[in-house]
PDB file of C-alpha atoms in Angstrom:
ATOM      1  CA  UNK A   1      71.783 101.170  52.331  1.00 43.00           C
ATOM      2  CA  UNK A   2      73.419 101.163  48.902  1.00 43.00           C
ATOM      3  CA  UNK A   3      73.126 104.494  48.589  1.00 43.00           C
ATOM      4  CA  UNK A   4      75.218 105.418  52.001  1.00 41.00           C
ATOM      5  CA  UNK A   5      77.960 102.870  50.780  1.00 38.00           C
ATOM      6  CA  UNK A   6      78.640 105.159  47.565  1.00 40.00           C
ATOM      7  CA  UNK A   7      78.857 108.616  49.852  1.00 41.00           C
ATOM      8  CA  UNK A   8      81.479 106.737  52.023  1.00 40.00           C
ATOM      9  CA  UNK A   9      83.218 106.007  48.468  1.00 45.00           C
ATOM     10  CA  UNK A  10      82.982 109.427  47.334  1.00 53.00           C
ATOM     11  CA  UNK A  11      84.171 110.701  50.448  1.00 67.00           C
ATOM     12  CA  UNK A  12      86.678 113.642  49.900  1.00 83.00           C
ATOM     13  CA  UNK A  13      90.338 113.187  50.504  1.00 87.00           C
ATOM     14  CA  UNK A  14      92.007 116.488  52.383  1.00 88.00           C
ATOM     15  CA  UNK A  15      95.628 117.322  53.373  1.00 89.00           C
ATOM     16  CA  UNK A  16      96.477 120.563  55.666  1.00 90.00           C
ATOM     17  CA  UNK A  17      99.045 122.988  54.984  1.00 89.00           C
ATOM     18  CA  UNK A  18     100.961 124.223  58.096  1.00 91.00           C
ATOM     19  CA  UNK A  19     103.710 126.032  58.799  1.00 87.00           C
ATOM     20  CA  UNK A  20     104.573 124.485  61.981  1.00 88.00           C
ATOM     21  CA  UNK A  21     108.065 124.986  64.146  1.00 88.00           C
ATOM     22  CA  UNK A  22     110.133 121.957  65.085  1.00 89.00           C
ATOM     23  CA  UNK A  23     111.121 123.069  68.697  1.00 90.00           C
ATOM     24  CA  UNK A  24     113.270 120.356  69.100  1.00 94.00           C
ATOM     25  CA  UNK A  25     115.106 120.965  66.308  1.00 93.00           C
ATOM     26  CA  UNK A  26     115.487 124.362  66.715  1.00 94.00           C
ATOM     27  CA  UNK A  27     116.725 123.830  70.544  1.00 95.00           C
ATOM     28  CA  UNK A  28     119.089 121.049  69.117  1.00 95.00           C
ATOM     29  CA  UNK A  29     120.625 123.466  66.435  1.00 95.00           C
ATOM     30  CA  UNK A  30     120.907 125.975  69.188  1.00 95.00           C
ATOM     31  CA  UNK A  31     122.623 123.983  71.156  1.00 95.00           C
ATOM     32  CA  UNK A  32     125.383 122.975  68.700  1.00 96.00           C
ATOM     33  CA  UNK A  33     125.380 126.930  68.018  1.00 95.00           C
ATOM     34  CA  UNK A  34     126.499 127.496  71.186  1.00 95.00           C
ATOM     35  CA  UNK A  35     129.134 124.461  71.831  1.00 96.00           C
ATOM     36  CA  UNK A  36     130.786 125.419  68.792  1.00 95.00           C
ATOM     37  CA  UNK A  37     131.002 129.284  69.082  1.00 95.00           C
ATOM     38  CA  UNK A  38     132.640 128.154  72.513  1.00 94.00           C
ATOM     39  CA  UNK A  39     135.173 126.491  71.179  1.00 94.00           C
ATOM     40  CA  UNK A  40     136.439 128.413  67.490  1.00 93.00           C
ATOM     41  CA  UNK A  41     139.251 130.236  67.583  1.00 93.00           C
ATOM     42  CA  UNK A  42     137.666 133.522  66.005  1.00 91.00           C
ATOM     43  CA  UNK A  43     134.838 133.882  68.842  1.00 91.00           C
ATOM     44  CA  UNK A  44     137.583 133.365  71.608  1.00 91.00           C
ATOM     45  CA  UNK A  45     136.993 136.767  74.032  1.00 89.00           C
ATOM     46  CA  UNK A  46     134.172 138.367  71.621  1.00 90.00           C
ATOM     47  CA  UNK A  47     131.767 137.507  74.479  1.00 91.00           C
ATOM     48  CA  UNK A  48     129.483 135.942  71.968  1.00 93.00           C
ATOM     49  CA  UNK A  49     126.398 133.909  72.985  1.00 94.00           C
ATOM     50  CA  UNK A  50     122.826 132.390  72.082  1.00 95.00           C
ATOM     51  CA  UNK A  51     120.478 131.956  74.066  1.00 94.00           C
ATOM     52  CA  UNK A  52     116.165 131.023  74.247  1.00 94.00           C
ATOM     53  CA  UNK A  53     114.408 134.110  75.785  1.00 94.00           C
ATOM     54  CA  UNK A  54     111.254 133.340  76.280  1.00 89.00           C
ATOM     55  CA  UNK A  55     109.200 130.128  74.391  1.00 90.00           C
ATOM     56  CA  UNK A  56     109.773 131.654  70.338  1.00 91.00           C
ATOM     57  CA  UNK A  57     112.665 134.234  70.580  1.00 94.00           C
ATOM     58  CA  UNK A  58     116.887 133.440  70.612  1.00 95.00           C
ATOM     59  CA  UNK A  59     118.966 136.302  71.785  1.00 95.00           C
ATOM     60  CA  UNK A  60     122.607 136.370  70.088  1.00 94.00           C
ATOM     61  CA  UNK A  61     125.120 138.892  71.902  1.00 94.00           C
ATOM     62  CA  UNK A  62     129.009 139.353  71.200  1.00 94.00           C
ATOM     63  CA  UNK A  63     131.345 142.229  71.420  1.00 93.00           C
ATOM     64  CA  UNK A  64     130.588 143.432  67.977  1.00 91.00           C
ATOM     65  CA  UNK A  65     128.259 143.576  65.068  1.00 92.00           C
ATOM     66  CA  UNK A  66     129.947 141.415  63.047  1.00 93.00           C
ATOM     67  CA  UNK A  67     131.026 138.675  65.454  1.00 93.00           C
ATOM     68  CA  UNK A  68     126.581 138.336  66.499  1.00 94.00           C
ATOM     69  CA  UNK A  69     126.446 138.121  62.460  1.00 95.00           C
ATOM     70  CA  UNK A  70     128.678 134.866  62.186  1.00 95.00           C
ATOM     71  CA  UNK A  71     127.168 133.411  64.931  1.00 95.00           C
ATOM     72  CA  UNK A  72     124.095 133.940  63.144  1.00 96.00           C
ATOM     73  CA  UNK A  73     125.063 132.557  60.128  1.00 96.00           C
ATOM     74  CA  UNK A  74     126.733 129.769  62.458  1.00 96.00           C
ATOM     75  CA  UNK A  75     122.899 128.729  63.846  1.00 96.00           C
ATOM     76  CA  UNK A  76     121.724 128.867  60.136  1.00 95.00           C
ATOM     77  CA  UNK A  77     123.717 126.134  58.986  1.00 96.00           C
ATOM     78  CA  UNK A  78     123.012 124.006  62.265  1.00 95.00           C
ATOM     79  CA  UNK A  79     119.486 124.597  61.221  1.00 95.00           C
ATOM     80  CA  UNK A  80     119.863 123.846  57.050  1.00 94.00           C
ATOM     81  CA  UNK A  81     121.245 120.595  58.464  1.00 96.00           C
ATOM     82  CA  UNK A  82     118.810 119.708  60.455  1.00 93.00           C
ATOM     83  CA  UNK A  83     115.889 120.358  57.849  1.00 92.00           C
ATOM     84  CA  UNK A  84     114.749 123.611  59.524  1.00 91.00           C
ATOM     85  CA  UNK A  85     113.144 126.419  56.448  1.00 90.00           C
ATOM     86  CA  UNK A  86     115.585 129.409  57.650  1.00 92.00           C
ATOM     87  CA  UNK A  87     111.798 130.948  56.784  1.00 91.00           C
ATOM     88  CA  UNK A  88     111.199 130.835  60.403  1.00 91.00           C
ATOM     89  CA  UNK A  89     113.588 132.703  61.651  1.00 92.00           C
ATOM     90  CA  UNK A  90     112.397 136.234  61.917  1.00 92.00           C
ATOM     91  CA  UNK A  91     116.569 138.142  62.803  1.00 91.00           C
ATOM     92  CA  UNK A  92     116.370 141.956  63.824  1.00 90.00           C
ATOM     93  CA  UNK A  93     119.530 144.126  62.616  1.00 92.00           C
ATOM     94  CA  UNK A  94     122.136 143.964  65.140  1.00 92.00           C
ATOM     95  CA  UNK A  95     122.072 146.551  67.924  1.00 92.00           C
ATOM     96  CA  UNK A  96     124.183 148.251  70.658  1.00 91.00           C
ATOM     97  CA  UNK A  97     122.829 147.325  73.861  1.00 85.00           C
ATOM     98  CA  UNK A  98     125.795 149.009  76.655  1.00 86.00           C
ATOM     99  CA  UNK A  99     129.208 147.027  75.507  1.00 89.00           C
ATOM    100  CA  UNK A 100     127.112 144.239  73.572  1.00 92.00           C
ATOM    101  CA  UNK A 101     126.068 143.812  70.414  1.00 93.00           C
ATOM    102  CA  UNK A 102     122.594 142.334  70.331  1.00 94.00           C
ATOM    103  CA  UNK A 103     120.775 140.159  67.599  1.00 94.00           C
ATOM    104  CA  UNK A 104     116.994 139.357  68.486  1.00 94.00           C
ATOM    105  CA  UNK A 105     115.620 135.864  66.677  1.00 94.00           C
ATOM    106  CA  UNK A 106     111.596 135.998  66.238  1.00 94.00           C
ATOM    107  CA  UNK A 107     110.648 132.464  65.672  1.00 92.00           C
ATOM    108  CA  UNK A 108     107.464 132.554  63.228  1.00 90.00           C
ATOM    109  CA  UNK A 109     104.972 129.638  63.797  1.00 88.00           C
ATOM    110  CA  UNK A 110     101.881 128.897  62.163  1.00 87.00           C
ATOM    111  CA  UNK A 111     100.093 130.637  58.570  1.00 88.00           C
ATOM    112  CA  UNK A 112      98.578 133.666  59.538  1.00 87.00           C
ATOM    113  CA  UNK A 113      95.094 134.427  58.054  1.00 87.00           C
ATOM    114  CA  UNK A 114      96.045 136.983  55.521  1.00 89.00           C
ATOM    115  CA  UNK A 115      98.430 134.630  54.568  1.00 89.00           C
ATOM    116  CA  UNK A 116      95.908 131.816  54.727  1.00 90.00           C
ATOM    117  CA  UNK A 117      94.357 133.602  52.166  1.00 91.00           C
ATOM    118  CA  UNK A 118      96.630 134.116  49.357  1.00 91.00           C
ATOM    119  CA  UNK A 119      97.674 130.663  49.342  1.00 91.00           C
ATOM    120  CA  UNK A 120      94.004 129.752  49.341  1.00 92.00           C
ATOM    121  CA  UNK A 121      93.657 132.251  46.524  1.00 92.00           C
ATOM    122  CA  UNK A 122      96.758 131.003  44.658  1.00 91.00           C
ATOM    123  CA  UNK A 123      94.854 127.345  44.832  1.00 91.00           C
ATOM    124  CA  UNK A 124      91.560 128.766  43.702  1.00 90.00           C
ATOM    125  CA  UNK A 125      92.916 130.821  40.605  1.00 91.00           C
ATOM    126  CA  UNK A 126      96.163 127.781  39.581  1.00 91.00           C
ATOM    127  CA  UNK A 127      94.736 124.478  41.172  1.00 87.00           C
ATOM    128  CA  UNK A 128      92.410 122.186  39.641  1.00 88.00           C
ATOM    129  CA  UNK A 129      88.917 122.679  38.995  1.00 88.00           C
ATOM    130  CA  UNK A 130      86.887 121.327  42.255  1.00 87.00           C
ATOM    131  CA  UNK A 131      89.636 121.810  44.526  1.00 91.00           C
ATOM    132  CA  UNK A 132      87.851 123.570  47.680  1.00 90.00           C
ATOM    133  CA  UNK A 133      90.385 125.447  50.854  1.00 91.00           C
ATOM    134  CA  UNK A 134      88.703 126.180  54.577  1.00 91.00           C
ATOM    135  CA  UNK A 135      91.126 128.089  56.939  1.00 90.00           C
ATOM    136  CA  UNK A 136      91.279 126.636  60.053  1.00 89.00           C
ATOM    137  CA  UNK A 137      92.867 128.629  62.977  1.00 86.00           C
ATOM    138  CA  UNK A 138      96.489 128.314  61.937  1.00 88.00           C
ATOM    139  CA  UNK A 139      96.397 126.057  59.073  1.00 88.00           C
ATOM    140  CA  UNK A 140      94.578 125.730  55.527  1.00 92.00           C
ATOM    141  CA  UNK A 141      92.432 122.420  54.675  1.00 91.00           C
ATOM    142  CA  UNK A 142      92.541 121.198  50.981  1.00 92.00           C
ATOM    143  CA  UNK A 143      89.688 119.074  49.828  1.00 91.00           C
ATOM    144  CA  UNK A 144      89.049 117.359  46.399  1.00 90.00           C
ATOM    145  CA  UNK A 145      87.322 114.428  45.560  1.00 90.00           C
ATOM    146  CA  UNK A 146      90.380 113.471  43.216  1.00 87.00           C
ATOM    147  CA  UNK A 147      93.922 112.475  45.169  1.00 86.00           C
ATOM    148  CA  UNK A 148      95.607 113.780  42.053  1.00 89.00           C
ATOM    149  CA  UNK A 149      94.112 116.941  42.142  1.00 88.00           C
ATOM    150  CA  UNK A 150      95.612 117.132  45.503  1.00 89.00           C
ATOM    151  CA  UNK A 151      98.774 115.998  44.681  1.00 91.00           C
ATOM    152  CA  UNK A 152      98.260 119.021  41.709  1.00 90.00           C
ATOM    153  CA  UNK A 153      97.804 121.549  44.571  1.00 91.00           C
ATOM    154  CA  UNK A 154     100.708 119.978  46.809  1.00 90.00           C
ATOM    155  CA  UNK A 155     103.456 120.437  43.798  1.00 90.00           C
ATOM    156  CA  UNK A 156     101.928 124.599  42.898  1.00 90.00           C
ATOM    157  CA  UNK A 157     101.769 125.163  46.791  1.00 90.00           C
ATOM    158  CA  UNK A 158     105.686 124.035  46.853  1.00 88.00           C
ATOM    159  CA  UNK A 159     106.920 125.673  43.809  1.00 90.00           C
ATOM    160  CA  UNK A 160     105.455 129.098  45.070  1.00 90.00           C
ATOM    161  CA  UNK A 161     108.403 131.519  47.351  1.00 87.00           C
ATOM    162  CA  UNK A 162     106.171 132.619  50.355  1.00 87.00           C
ATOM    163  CA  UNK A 163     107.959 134.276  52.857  1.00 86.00           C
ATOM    164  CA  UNK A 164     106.781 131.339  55.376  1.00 87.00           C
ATOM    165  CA  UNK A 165     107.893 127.634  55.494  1.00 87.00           C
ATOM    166  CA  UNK A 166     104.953 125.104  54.428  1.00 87.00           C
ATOM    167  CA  UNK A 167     104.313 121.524  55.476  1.00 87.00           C
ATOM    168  CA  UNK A 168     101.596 118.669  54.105  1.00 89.00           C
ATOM    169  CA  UNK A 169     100.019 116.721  56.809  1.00 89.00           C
ATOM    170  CA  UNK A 170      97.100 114.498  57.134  1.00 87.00           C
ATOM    171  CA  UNK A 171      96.816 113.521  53.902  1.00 83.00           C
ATOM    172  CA  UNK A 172      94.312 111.351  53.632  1.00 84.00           C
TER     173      UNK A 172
END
């Protein structure tokens, strides 16, 4: 019995690293986005609007190139505000499309596996000794037996520039 008491004890503490799309957030910057390019002066007749199409893609349209631009750069500082990594937004080049110019959003959710594995390779070859990764679907697990070490991995993992926005969660 004593012995099953010290396994619980030594039990390994894990965290996940995600990179996981607030919806919500996103819909709520959108929808500032879109009252305000109603209403400013310099977007009166340009046409311009923003718009979901489809569950992970925004549509911007105006009359020209550079009026979709500023009402890009108009949903990127609703979304800086609202604590939204402008990491996940994924914005083709505009493009004529008839009379319109067109600007396609592709929001990016989740790590991909190749991905996966550099940051699990970063952690290996930077991180502490006994630090051990398993890539789960979408996400990365972190174990260690030490909550420092973890805390180690959590400060590398954030001062590293992926091209992808990274959460913690379930640390524990």
């Amino acid at each position: 019995m004593a012995l099953m008491d010290e396994e619980t004890q030594m039990a390994d503490s894990s965290f996940d690293i995600v990179s996981k799309l607030d919806r919500q957030e996103v819909d709520n910057a959108l929808g500032q986005t879109a009252r305000e390019i109603a209403t400013r002066f310099d977007f009166k007749g340009t046409g311009a609007t923003i718009e979901w199409q489809g569950e992970k893609t925004i549509e911007i349209s105006a009359s020209a190139d550079d009026r979709a631009n500023a009402v890009l750069d108009v949903l990127k500082g609703k979304l800086v505000k609202r604590n939204v990594s402008l990491k996940v937004l994924d914005a083709s080049e505009p493009r004529q499309s008839g009379q319109q110019s067109k600007i396609t959003i592709n929001l990016k959710d989740g790590i991909s596996s190749e991905d996966a594995k550099k940051v699990a390779k970063l952690i290996r070859d930077e991180g502490p000794k006994g630090i051990r990764t398993q890539i789960q679907g979408d996400e990365l697990r972190v174990f260690s037996k030490k909550r420092d070490d973890l805390q180690a991995v959590i400060s590398l993992v954030k001062e590293q520039d992926f091209d992808f926005a990274v959460q913690f969660v379930n640390y524990r």
